[in-house]
């Protein structure tokens, strides 16, 4: 092993607001003091209960991916396991997510965009 993953960083226009969105999805603490980085209007963090840290950095001319079009590819996306796909669907929409692809009714996952346009999936388990 060469390294340990410290965090995942998402570019966005409004870091604190996007951290709040992901807190509503994953739980955790927004902008907890951490010696590894400073916090300001250009950088916000979410320490999740499972130990993962998501970071959000302001990009003035942020251009979100155009999923599924390759014009501006997603580059990566996040998958979140949920016990009740329908309930989680309603909850993320209420928090500001947009549905991108509901798929077939029997399919066990759906694609959304967070408020800054990053794709993510809810996967039933």
mmCIF file of C-alpha atoms in Angstrom:
data_model
loop_
_atom_site.group_PDB
_atom_site.id
_atom_site.type_symbol
_atom_site.label_atom_id
_atom_site.label_comp_id
_atom_site.label_asym_id
_atom_site.label_seq_id
_atom_site.Cartn_x
_atom_site.Cartn_y
_atom_site.Cartn_z
ATOM 1 C CA UNK A 1 0.000 0.000 0.000
ATOM 2 C CA UNK A 2 1.342 3.408 -0.973
ATOM 3 C CA UNK A 3 -1.335 5.735 0.357
ATOM 4 C CA UNK A 4 -4.554 6.009 2.306
ATOM 5 C CA UNK A 5 -7.570 7.807 0.893
ATOM 6 C CA UNK A 6 -8.141 10.996 2.892
ATOM 7 C CA UNK A 7 -11.182 12.399 1.113
ATOM 8 C CA UNK A 8 -13.078 12.796 -2.125
ATOM 9 C CA UNK A 9 -13.235 16.361 -3.458
ATOM 10 C CA UNK A 10 -16.104 17.683 -5.573
ATOM 11 C CA UNK A 11 -15.906 20.954 -7.491
ATOM 12 C CA UNK A 12 -19.018 23.095 -7.131
ATOM 13 C CA UNK A 13 -20.245 26.692 -7.052
ATOM 14 C CA UNK A 14 -21.406 26.663 -3.381
ATOM 15 C CA UNK A 15 -19.326 24.392 -1.083
ATOM 16 C CA UNK A 16 -21.223 24.760 2.194
ATOM 17 C CA UNK A 17 -24.615 24.249 0.539
ATOM 18 C CA UNK A 18 -23.446 21.096 -1.247
ATOM 19 C CA UNK A 19 -21.926 19.773 2.004
ATOM 20 C CA UNK A 20 -25.351 20.290 3.599
ATOM 21 C CA UNK A 21 -27.041 18.366 0.797
ATOM 22 C CA UNK A 22 -24.731 15.378 1.287
ATOM 23 C CA UNK A 23 -25.190 15.573 5.077
ATOM 24 C CA UNK A 24 -28.929 15.142 4.475
ATOM 25 C CA UNK A 25 -28.157 12.014 2.415
ATOM 26 C CA UNK A 26 -25.332 10.463 4.477
ATOM 27 C CA UNK A 27 -25.470 12.049 7.925
ATOM 28 C CA UNK A 28 -22.338 13.368 9.548
ATOM 29 C CA UNK A 29 -20.842 16.708 10.454
ATOM 30 C CA UNK A 30 -20.291 19.665 8.123
ATOM 31 C CA UNK A 31 -17.066 21.646 8.563
ATOM 32 C CA UNK A 32 -15.705 19.781 11.561
ATOM 33 C CA UNK A 33 -12.258 21.208 12.402
ATOM 34 C CA UNK A 34 -9.553 18.985 10.925
ATOM 35 C CA UNK A 35 -5.803 19.631 10.919
ATOM 36 C CA UNK A 36 -5.545 18.417 7.309
ATOM 37 C CA UNK A 37 -7.236 21.484 5.789
ATOM 38 C CA UNK A 38 -8.632 24.906 6.488
ATOM 39 C CA UNK A 39 -12.279 25.842 6.137
ATOM 40 C CA UNK A 40 -13.533 28.969 4.396
ATOM 41 C CA UNK A 41 -16.066 30.106 1.801
ATOM 42 C CA UNK A 42 -14.113 28.197 -0.874
ATOM 43 C CA UNK A 43 -13.772 24.866 0.979
ATOM 44 C CA UNK A 44 -16.251 22.869 3.028
ATOM 45 C CA UNK A 45 -16.171 19.311 4.358
ATOM 46 C CA UNK A 46 -18.464 16.517 5.461
ATOM 47 C CA UNK A 47 -17.166 13.904 7.902
ATOM 48 C CA UNK A 48 -19.577 10.978 7.492
ATOM 49 C CA UNK A 49 -20.462 8.512 10.274
ATOM 50 C CA UNK A 50 -18.652 5.738 8.364
ATOM 51 C CA UNK A 51 -15.377 7.674 8.319
ATOM 52 C CA UNK A 52 -15.433 8.876 4.700
ATOM 53 C CA UNK A 53 -14.710 12.576 4.250
ATOM 54 C CA UNK A 54 -16.233 14.435 1.325
ATOM 55 C CA UNK A 55 -14.773 17.854 0.515
ATOM 56 C CA UNK A 56 -16.291 20.562 -1.629
ATOM 57 C CA UNK A 57 -14.260 23.265 -3.331
ATOM 58 C CA UNK A 58 -15.596 26.384 -4.991
ATOM 59 C CA UNK A 59 -15.004 26.717 -8.714
ATOM 60 C CA UNK A 60 -16.264 30.045 -10.023
ATOM 61 C CA UNK A 61 -17.104 28.784 -13.508
ATOM 62 C CA UNK A 62 -18.240 25.308 -12.472
ATOM 63 C CA UNK A 63 -19.816 23.448 -15.375
ATOM 64 C CA UNK A 64 -21.608 20.294 -14.210
ATOM 65 C CA UNK A 65 -21.466 17.046 -16.177
ATOM 66 C CA UNK A 66 -24.092 16.496 -18.859
ATOM 67 C CA UNK A 67 -25.057 12.929 -17.989
ATOM 68 C CA UNK A 68 -25.427 10.772 -20.026
ATOM 69 C CA UNK A 69 -24.033 12.933 -22.849
ATOM 70 C CA UNK A 70 -20.237 12.778 -23.192
ATOM 71 C CA UNK A 71 -20.133 16.536 -23.970
ATOM 72 C CA UNK A 72 -19.018 17.138 -20.354
ATOM 73 C CA UNK A 73 -18.471 13.629 -18.917
ATOM 74 C CA UNK A 74 -19.215 12.760 -15.312
ATOM 75 C CA UNK A 75 -15.596 11.658 -14.695
ATOM 76 C CA UNK A 76 -16.770 9.763 -11.612
ATOM 77 C CA UNK A 77 -19.921 9.339 -9.577
ATOM 78 C CA UNK A 78 -20.971 8.200 -6.128
ATOM 79 C CA UNK A 79 -23.145 5.140 -5.387
ATOM 80 C CA UNK A 80 -25.119 5.079 -2.135
ATOM 81 C CA UNK A 81 -26.674 1.846 -0.852
ATOM 82 C CA UNK A 82 -30.165 2.299 0.612
ATOM 83 C CA UNK A 83 -32.558 -0.181 2.262
ATOM 84 C CA UNK A 84 -35.688 1.349 0.653
ATOM 85 C CA UNK A 85 -35.145 2.794 -2.825
ATOM 86 C CA UNK A 86 -38.552 4.487 -3.043
ATOM 87 C CA UNK A 87 -38.221 6.187 0.348
ATOM 88 C CA UNK A 88 -34.652 7.317 -0.395
ATOM 89 C CA UNK A 89 -35.836 8.622 -3.779
ATOM 90 C CA UNK A 90 -38.370 10.925 -2.115
ATOM 91 C CA UNK A 91 -35.862 12.055 0.489
ATOM 92 C CA UNK A 92 -33.086 13.063 -1.936
ATOM 93 C CA UNK A 93 -35.573 14.900 -4.172
ATOM 94 C CA UNK A 94 -36.832 16.814 -1.123
ATOM 95 C CA UNK A 95 -33.226 17.810 -0.365
ATOM 96 C CA UNK A 96 -32.656 19.251 -3.854
ATOM 97 C CA UNK A 97 -31.507 16.328 -6.008
ATOM 98 C CA UNK A 98 -32.805 15.889 -9.562
ATOM 99 C CA UNK A 99 -33.773 12.543 -11.062
ATOM 100 C CA UNK A 100 -31.738 11.794 -14.193
ATOM 101 C CA UNK A 101 -32.733 8.181 -14.885
ATOM 102 C CA UNK A 102 -35.400 6.146 -13.085
ATOM 103 C CA UNK A 103 -34.766 3.043 -15.189
ATOM 104 C CA UNK A 104 -37.095 0.083 -15.405
ATOM 105 C CA UNK A 105 -39.281 -0.548 -12.343
ATOM 106 C CA UNK A 106 -37.464 -3.825 -11.589
ATOM 107 C CA UNK A 107 -33.994 -2.239 -11.817
ATOM 108 C CA UNK A 108 -32.432 -1.831 -8.397
ATOM 109 C CA UNK A 109 -30.832 1.589 -8.908
ATOM 110 C CA UNK A 110 -31.613 5.139 -10.044
ATOM 111 C CA UNK A 111 -29.426 8.015 -11.223
ATOM 112 C CA UNK A 112 -29.692 11.536 -9.764
ATOM 113 C CA UNK A 113 -27.806 14.811 -9.860
ATOM 114 C CA UNK A 114 -26.896 16.668 -6.690
ATOM 115 C CA UNK A 115 -27.702 20.407 -6.523
ATOM 116 C CA UNK A 116 -24.396 21.230 -8.273
ATOM 117 C CA UNK A 117 -25.075 18.708 -11.074
ATOM 118 C CA UNK A 118 -22.803 15.801 -10.020
ATOM 119 C CA UNK A 119 -24.350 12.415 -10.853
ATOM 120 C CA UNK A 120 -24.903 9.905 -8.070
ATOM 121 C CA UNK A 121 -26.857 6.660 -7.780
ATOM 122 C CA UNK A 122 -29.124 5.239 -5.131
ATOM 123 C CA UNK A 123 -28.794 1.454 -5.100
ATOM 124 C CA UNK A 124 -31.329 -0.694 -3.261
ATOM 125 C CA UNK A 125 -29.951 -3.519 -1.122
#
